[in-house]
Amino acid sequence: MNYQEKVSTRADVRALFEKVKSNPAVAQYRGYTESKSYGWDEAVDDYVKCEGEVWFDNPSFDACFVESHEAVGEEAELLDEKLQASEQTVLMLESECARLRAALEAANAETANALLARDDAIADKNAAHAILCNLREVLEKVLSYKAD
């Protein structure tokens, strides 16, 4: 990765160099103005000025650091994708759970209504049975009265 920043003073060039030097992922850098490029020379402890666009090597650049961070970045992207897929699965399962709860509540209401209907039917059956028993008694009395 390369890095560039607009500079206007010697201190800006030095600060840019220190910033770049602290980041081993930066391969090259340049401080720039409209027509010149600036870098820092540690050996003479002063800036280097060149015409046009010139890039300077970062002495602390580490290709292994870049590769390991790229791998971590790719792994993080995969983890982000897995997290997003998991969140979608959770939302889908929550929706399914809500649908099943509603179906259970409806089934429970139907069961309660069916139990009430059963109790009403049993009550009607018992009332009909009582009436039939009374009719039998009356019929037996009528038949025994005629037989006498």
JSON list of C-alpha atoms in Angstrom, two decimals:
[
{"chain": "A", "resi": 1, "resn": "MET", "atom": "CA", "xyz": [0.00, 0.00, 0.00]},
{"chain": "A", "resi": 2, "resn": "ASN", "atom": "CA", "xyz": [1.25, 3.50, -0.81]},
{"chain": "A", "resi": 3, "resn": "TYR", "atom": "CA", "xyz": [0.44, 6.63, 1.16]},
{"chain": "A", "resi": 4, "resn": "GLN", "atom": "CA", "xyz": [0.65, 10.28, 0.23]},
{"chain": "A", "resi": 5, "resn": "GLU", "atom": "CA", "xyz": [-0.15, 13.49, 2.03]},
{"chain": "A", "resi": 6, "resn": "LYS", "atom": "CA", "xyz": [0.05, 17.18, 1.18]},
{"chain": "A", "resi": 7, "resn": "VAL", "atom": "CA", "xyz": [2.91, 18.91, 2.98]},
{"chain": "A", "resi": 8, "resn": "SER", "atom": "CA", "xyz": [3.96, 22.51, 3.31]},
{"chain": "A", "resi": 9, "resn": "THR", "atom": "CA", "xyz": [6.81, 22.58, 5.84]},
{"chain": "A", "resi": 10, "resn": "ARG", "atom": "CA", "xyz": [9.87, 20.57, 6.79]},
{"chain": "A", "resi": 11, "resn": "ALA", "atom": "CA", "xyz": [8.07, 19.52, 9.99]},
{"chain": "A", "resi": 12, "resn": "ASP", "atom": "CA", "xyz": [5.17, 18.18, 7.87]},
{"chain": "A", "resi": 13, "resn": "VAL", "atom": "CA", "xyz": [7.59, 16.02, 5.86]},
{"chain": "A", "resi": 14, "resn": "ARG", "atom": "CA", "xyz": [9.21, 14.70, 9.06]},
{"chain": "A", "resi": 15, "resn": "ALA", "atom": "CA", "xyz": [5.78, 13.97, 10.64]},
{"chain": "A", "resi": 16, "resn": "LEU", "atom": "CA", "xyz": [4.68, 12.18, 7.46]},
{"chain": "A", "resi": 17, "resn": "PHE", "atom": "CA", "xyz": [7.84, 10.05, 7.53]},
{"chain": "A", "resi": 18, "resn": "GLU", "atom": "CA", "xyz": [7.32, 9.14, 11.20]},
{"chain": "A", "resi": 19, "resn": "LYS", "atom": "CA", "xyz": [3.67, 8.24, 10.53]},
{"chain": "A", "resi": 20, "resn": "VAL", "atom": "CA", "xyz": [4.60, 6.03, 7.58]},
{"chain": "A", "resi": 21, "resn": "LYS", "atom": "CA", "xyz": [7.54, 4.48, 9.44]},
{"chain": "A", "resi": 22, "resn": "SER", "atom": "CA", "xyz": [5.20, 3.39, 12.24]},
{"chain": "A", "resi": 23, "resn": "ASN", "atom": "CA", "xyz": [2.99, 1.47, 9.76]},
{"chain": "A", "resi": 24, "resn": "PRO", "atom": "CA", "xyz": [4.73, -1.61, 8.26]},
{"chain": "A", "resi": 25, "resn": "ALA", "atom": "CA", "xyz": [1.86, -2.02, 5.77]},
{"chain": "A", "resi": 26, "resn": "VAL", "atom": "CA", "xyz": [2.91, 1.11, 3.83]},
{"chain": "A", "resi": 27, "resn": "ALA", "atom": "CA", "xyz": [5.44, 0.24, 1.10]},
{"chain": "A", "resi": 28, "resn": "GLN", "atom": "CA", "xyz": [6.04, 3.74, -0.28]},
{"chain": "A", "resi": 29, "resn": "TYR", "atom": "CA", "xyz": [5.07, 7.26, 0.61]},
{"chain": "A", "resi": 30, "resn": "ARG", "atom": "CA", "xyz": [5.34, 10.78, -0.63]},
{"chain": "A", "resi": 31, "resn": "GLY", "atom": "CA", "xyz": [4.72, 14.25, 0.67]},
{"chain": "A", "resi": 32, "resn": "TYR", "atom": "CA", "xyz": [3.62, 16.50, -2.11]},
{"chain": "A", "resi": 33, "resn": "THR", "atom": "CA", "xyz": [2.91, 20.03, -3.27]},
{"chain": "A", "resi": 34, "resn": "GLU", "atom": "CA", "xyz": [1.60, 21.04, -6.69]},
{"chain": "A", "resi": 35, "resn": "SER", "atom": "CA", "xyz": [4.80, 20.21, -8.54]},
{"chain": "A", "resi": 36, "resn": "LYS", "atom": "CA", "xyz": [7.20, 18.47, -6.13]},
{"chain": "A", "resi": 37, "resn": "SER", "atom": "CA", "xyz": [7.46, 15.32, -4.03]},
{"chain": "A", "resi": 38, "resn": "TYR", "atom": "CA", "xyz": [9.09, 15.18, -0.60]},
{"chain": "A", "resi": 39, "resn": "GLY", "atom": "CA", "xyz": [10.51, 12.36, 1.49]},
{"chain": "A", "resi": 40, "resn": "TRP", "atom": "CA", "xyz": [12.75, 12.10, 4.55]},
{"chain": "A", "resi": 41, "resn": "ASP", "atom": "CA", "xyz": [16.36, 10.95, 4.63]},
{"chain": "A", "resi": 42, "resn": "GLU", "atom": "CA", "xyz": [17.21, 9.59, 8.09]},
{"chain": "A", "resi": 43, "resn": "ALA", "atom": "CA", "xyz": [20.95, 9.52, 7.35]},
{"chain": "A", "resi": 44, "resn": "VAL", "atom": "CA", "xyz": [21.16, 13.30, 6.94]},
{"chain": "A", "resi": 45, "resn": "ASP", "atom": "CA", "xyz": [18.11, 14.03, 9.10]},
{"chain": "A", "resi": 46, "resn": "ASP", "atom": "CA", "xyz": [16.57, 16.27, 6.45]},
{"chain": "A", "resi": 47, "resn": "TYR", "atom": "CA", "xyz": [13.99, 16.19, 3.70]},
{"chain": "A", "resi": 48, "resn": "VAL", "atom": "CA", "xyz": [14.55, 15.13, 0.09]},
{"chain": "A", "resi": 49, "resn": "LYS", "atom": "CA", "xyz": [12.88, 17.16, -2.67]},
{"chain": "A", "resi": 50, "resn": "CYS", "atom": "CA", "xyz": [12.17, 15.85, -6.20]},
{"chain": "A", "resi": 51, "resn": "GLU", "atom": "CA", "xyz": [10.35, 17.28, -9.20]},
{"chain": "A", "resi": 52, "resn": "GLY", "atom": "CA", "xyz": [7.07, 15.59, -10.18]},
{"chain": "A", "resi": 53, "resn": "GLU", "atom": "CA", "xyz": [5.56, 12.47, -8.63]},
{"chain": "A", "resi": 54, "resn": "VAL", "atom": "CA", "xyz": [8.28, 10.48, -6.85]},
{"chain": "A", "resi": 55, "resn": "TRP", "atom": "CA", "xyz": [7.66, 7.77, -4.26]},
{"chain": "A", "resi": 56, "resn": "PHE", "atom": "CA", "xyz": [9.99, 7.04, -1.35]},
{"chain": "A", "resi": 57, "resn": "ASP", "atom": "CA", "xyz": [10.49, 3.63, 0.26]},
{"chain": "A", "resi": 58, "resn": "ASN", "atom": "CA", "xyz": [9.29, 3.07, 3.80]},
{"chain": "A", "resi": 59, "resn": "PRO", "atom": "CA", "xyz": [12.24, 1.61, 5.75]},
{"chain": "A", "resi": 60, "resn": "SER", "atom": "CA", "xyz": [9.89, -0.30, 8.05]},
{"chain": "A", "resi": 61, "resn": "PHE", "atom": "CA", "xyz": [7.79, -1.89, 5.29]},
{"chain": "A", "resi": 62, "resn": "ASP", "atom": "CA", "xyz": [7.16, -5.59, 6.01]},
{"chain": "A", "resi": 63, "resn": "ALA", "atom": "CA", "xyz": [5.54, -7.71, 3.28]},
{"chain": "A", "resi": 64, "resn": "CYS", "atom": "CA", "xyz": [4.85, -10.52, 5.79]},
{"chain": "A", "resi": 65, "resn": "PHE", "atom": "CA", "xyz": [2.92, -8.07, 7.96]},
{"chain": "A", "resi": 66, "resn": "VAL", "atom": "CA", "xyz": [0.81, -7.06, 4.96]},
{"chain": "A", "resi": 67, "resn": "GLU", "atom": "CA", "xyz": [0.12, -10.69, 3.98]},
{"chain": "A", "resi": 68, "resn": "SER", "atom": "CA", "xyz": [-0.85, -11.69, 7.53]},
{"chain": "A", "resi": 69, "resn": "HIS", "atom": "CA", "xyz": [-3.16, -8.68, 7.84]},
{"chain": "A", "resi": 70, "resn": "GLU", "atom": "CA", "xyz": [-4.72, -9.41, 4.45]},
{"chain": "A", "resi": 71, "resn": "ALA", "atom": "CA", "xyz": [-5.42, -12.98, 5.62]},
{"chain": "A", "resi": 72, "resn": "VAL", "atom": "CA", "xyz": [-6.94, -11.64, 8.84]},
{"chain": "A", "resi": 73, "resn": "GLY", "atom": "CA", "xyz": [-8.99, -9.19, 6.77]},
{"chain": "A", "resi": 74, "resn": "GLU", "atom": "CA", "xyz": [-10.24, -12.00, 4.53]},
{"chain": "A", "resi": 75, "resn": "GLU", "atom": "CA", "xyz": [-11.06, -14.11, 7.60]},
{"chain": "A", "resi": 76, "resn": "ALA", "atom": "CA", "xyz": [-12.88, -11.15, 9.14]},
{"chain": "A", "resi": 77, "resn": "GLU", "atom": "CA", "xyz": [-14.88, -10.72, 5.93]},
{"chain": "A", "resi": 78, "resn": "LEU", "atom": "CA", "xyz": [-15.80, -14.43, 6.06]},
{"chain": "A", "resi": 79, "resn": "LEU", "atom": "CA", "xyz": [-16.78, -14.06, 9.70]},
{"chain": "A", "resi": 80, "resn": "ASP", "atom": "CA", "xyz": [-18.88, -11.01, 8.81]},
{"chain": "A", "resi": 81, "resn": "GLU", "atom": "CA", "xyz": [-20.62, -13.04, 6.10]},
{"chain": "A", "resi": 82, "resn": "LYS", "atom": "CA", "xyz": [-21.22, -15.91, 8.55]},
{"chain": "A", "resi": 83, "resn": "LEU", "atom": "CA", "xyz": [-22.54, -13.46, 11.14]},
{"chain": "A", "resi": 84, "resn": "GLN", "atom": "CA", "xyz": [-24.88, -11.90, 8.61]},
{"chain": "A", "resi": 85, "resn": "ALA", "atom": "CA", "xyz": [-26.11, -15.36, 7.52]},
{"chain": "A", "resi": 86, "resn": "SER", "atom": "CA", "xyz": [-26.59, -16.33, 11.16]},
{"chain": "A", "resi": 87, "resn": "GLU", "atom": "CA", "xyz": [-28.54, -13.15, 11.86]},
{"chain": "A", "resi": 88, "resn": "GLN", "atom": "CA", "xyz": [-30.78, -13.89, 8.87]},
{"chain": "A", "resi": 89, "resn": "THR", "atom": "CA", "xyz": [-31.28, -17.44, 10.13]},
{"chain": "A", "resi": 90, "resn": "VAL", "atom": "CA", "xyz": [-32.19, -16.11, 13.58]},
{"chain": "A", "resi": 91, "resn": "LEU", "atom": "CA", "xyz": [-34.72, -13.70, 12.05]},
{"chain": "A", "resi": 92, "resn": "MET", "atom": "CA", "xyz": [-36.20, -16.52, 9.97]},
{"chain": "A", "resi": 93, "resn": "LEU", "atom": "CA", "xyz": [-36.41, -18.80, 13.03]},
{"chain": "A", "resi": 94, "resn": "GLU", "atom": "CA", "xyz": [-37.97, -16.05, 15.15]},
{"chain": "A", "resi": 95, "resn": "SER", "atom": "CA", "xyz": [-40.57, -15.52, 12.43]},
{"chain": "A", "resi": 96, "resn": "GLU", "atom": "CA", "xyz": [-41.25, -19.27, 12.25]},
{"chain": "A", "resi": 97, "resn": "CYS", "atom": "CA", "xyz": [-41.48, -19.41, 16.04]},
{"chain": "A", "resi": 98, "resn": "ALA", "atom": "CA", "xyz": [-44.04, -16.58, 16.06]},
{"chain": "A", "resi": 99, "resn": "ARG", "atom": "CA", "xyz": [-46.04, -18.36, 13.34]},
{"chain": "A", "resi": 100, "resn": "LEU", "atom": "CA", "xyz": [-45.99, -21.61, 15.32]},
{"chain": "A", "resi": 101, "resn": "ARG", "atom": "CA", "xyz": [-47.02, -19.80, 18.53]},
{"chain": "A", "resi": 102, "resn": "ALA", "atom": "CA", "xyz": [-50.00, -18.30, 16.69]},
{"chain": "A", "resi": 103, "resn": "ALA", "atom": "CA", "xyz": [-50.90, -21.75, 15.31]},
{"chain": "A", "resi": 104, "resn": "LEU", "atom": "CA", "xyz": [-50.62, -23.23, 18.82]},
{"chain": "A", "resi": 105, "resn": "GLU", "atom": "CA", "xyz": [-52.85, -20.51, 20.26]},
{"chain": "A", "resi": 106, "resn": "ALA", "atom": "CA", "xyz": [-55.41, -21.16, 17.51]},
{"chain": "A", "resi": 107, "resn": "ALA", "atom": "CA", "xyz": [-55.26, -24.92, 18.16]},
{"chain": "A", "resi": 108, "resn": "ASN", "atom": "CA", "xyz": [-55.68, -24.33, 21.91]},
{"chain": "A", "resi": 109, "resn": "ALA", "atom": "CA", "xyz": [-58.72, -22.11, 21.24]},
{"chain": "A", "resi": 110, "resn": "GLU", "atom": "CA", "xyz": [-60.22, -24.80, 18.98]},
{"chain": "A", "resi": 111, "resn": "THR", "atom": "CA", "xyz": [-59.55, -27.42, 21.66]},
{"chain": "A", "resi": 112, "resn": "ALA", "atom": "CA", "xyz": [-61.25, -25.26, 24.30]},
{"chain": "A", "resi": 113, "resn": "ASN", "atom": "CA", "xyz": [-64.25, -24.77, 22.00]},
{"chain": "A", "resi": 114, "resn": "ALA", "atom": "CA", "xyz": [-64.38, -28.51, 21.28]},
{"chain": "A", "resi": 115, "resn": "LEU", "atom": "CA", "xyz": [-64.30, -29.29, 25.01]},
{"chain": "A", "resi": 116, "resn": "LEU", "atom": "CA", "xyz": [-67.16, -26.85, 25.61]},
{"chain": "A", "resi": 117, "resn": "ALA", "atom": "CA", "xyz": [-69.13, -28.45, 22.77]},
{"chain": "A", "resi": 118, "resn": "ARG", "atom": "CA", "xyz": [-68.43, -31.91, 24.25]},
{"chain": "A", "resi": 119, "resn": "ASP", "atom": "CA", "xyz": [-69.60, -30.78, 27.69]},
{"chain": "A", "resi": 120, "resn": "ASP", "atom": "CA", "xyz": [-72.76, -29.33, 26.11]},
{"chain": "A", "resi": 121, "resn": "ALA", "atom": "CA", "xyz": [-73.34, -32.59, 24.22]},
{"chain": "A", "resi": 122, "resn": "ILE", "atom": "CA", "xyz": [-72.87, -34.63, 27.41]},
{"chain": "A", "resi": 123, "resn": "ALA", "atom": "CA", "xyz": [-75.30, -32.36, 29.23]},
{"chain": "A", "resi": 124, "resn": "ASP", "atom": "CA", "xyz": [-77.82, -32.72, 26.37]},
{"chain": "A", "resi": 125, "resn": "LYS", "atom": "CA", "xyz": [-77.35, -36.53, 26.39]},
{"chain": "A", "resi": 126, "resn": "ASN", "atom": "CA", "xyz": [-77.84, -36.67, 30.15]},
{"chain": "A", "resi": 127, "resn": "ALA", "atom": "CA", "xyz": [-80.98, -34.52, 29.90]},
{"chain": "A", "resi": 128, "resn": "ALA", "atom": "CA", "xyz": [-82.34, -36.75, 27.10]},
{"chain": "A", "resi": 129, "resn": "HIS", "atom": "CA", "xyz": [-81.51, -39.84, 29.18]},
{"chain": "A", "resi": 130, "resn": "ALA", "atom": "CA", "xyz": [-83.37, -38.41, 32.18]},
{"chain": "A", "resi": 131, "resn": "ILE", "atom": "CA", "xyz": [-86.39, -37.63, 29.99]},
{"chain": "A", "resi": 132, "resn": "LEU", "atom": "CA", "xyz": [-86.34, -41.15, 28.54]},
{"chain": "A", "resi": 133, "resn": "CYS", "atom": "CA", "xyz": [-86.13, -42.66, 32.04]},
{"chain": "A", "resi": 134, "resn": "ASN", "atom": "CA", "xyz": [-89.13, -40.58, 33.10]},
{"chain": "A", "resi": 135, "resn": "LEU", "atom": "CA", "xyz": [-91.05, -41.62, 29.99]},
{"chain": "A", "resi": 136, "resn": "ARG", "atom": "CA", "xyz": [-90.26, -45.26, 30.70]},
{"chain": "A", "resi": 137, "resn": "GLU", "atom": "CA", "xyz": [-91.58, -44.95, 34.23]},
{"chain": "A", "resi": 138, "resn": "VAL", "atom": "CA", "xyz": [-94.74, -43.26, 32.94]},
{"chain": "A", "resi": 139, "resn": "LEU", "atom": "CA", "xyz": [-95.15, -45.90, 30.24]},
{"chain": "A", "resi": 140, "resn": "GLU", "atom": "CA", "xyz": [-94.67, -48.72, 32.75]},
{"chain": "A", "resi": 141, "resn": "LYS", "atom": "CA", "xyz": [-97.34, -47.17, 35.01]},
{"chain": "A", "resi": 142, "resn": "VAL", "atom": "CA", "xyz": [-99.71, -46.76, 32.08]},
{"chain": "A", "resi": 143, "resn": "LEU", "atom": "CA", "xyz": [-99.16, -50.33, 31.00]},
{"chain": "A", "resi": 144, "resn": "SER", "atom": "CA", "xyz": [-99.53, -51.69, 34.52]},
{"chain": "A", "resi": 145, "resn": "TYR", "atom": "CA", "xyz": [-102.71, -49.64, 35.02]},
{"chain": "A", "resi": 146, "resn": "LYS", "atom": "CA", "xyz": [-104.24, -51.08, 31.84]},
{"chain": "A", "resi": 147, "resn": "ALA", "atom": "CA", "xyz": [-103.30, -54.58, 32.86]},
{"chain": "A", "resi": 148, "resn": "ASP", "atom": "CA", "xyz": [-105.25, -54.23, 36.09]}
]
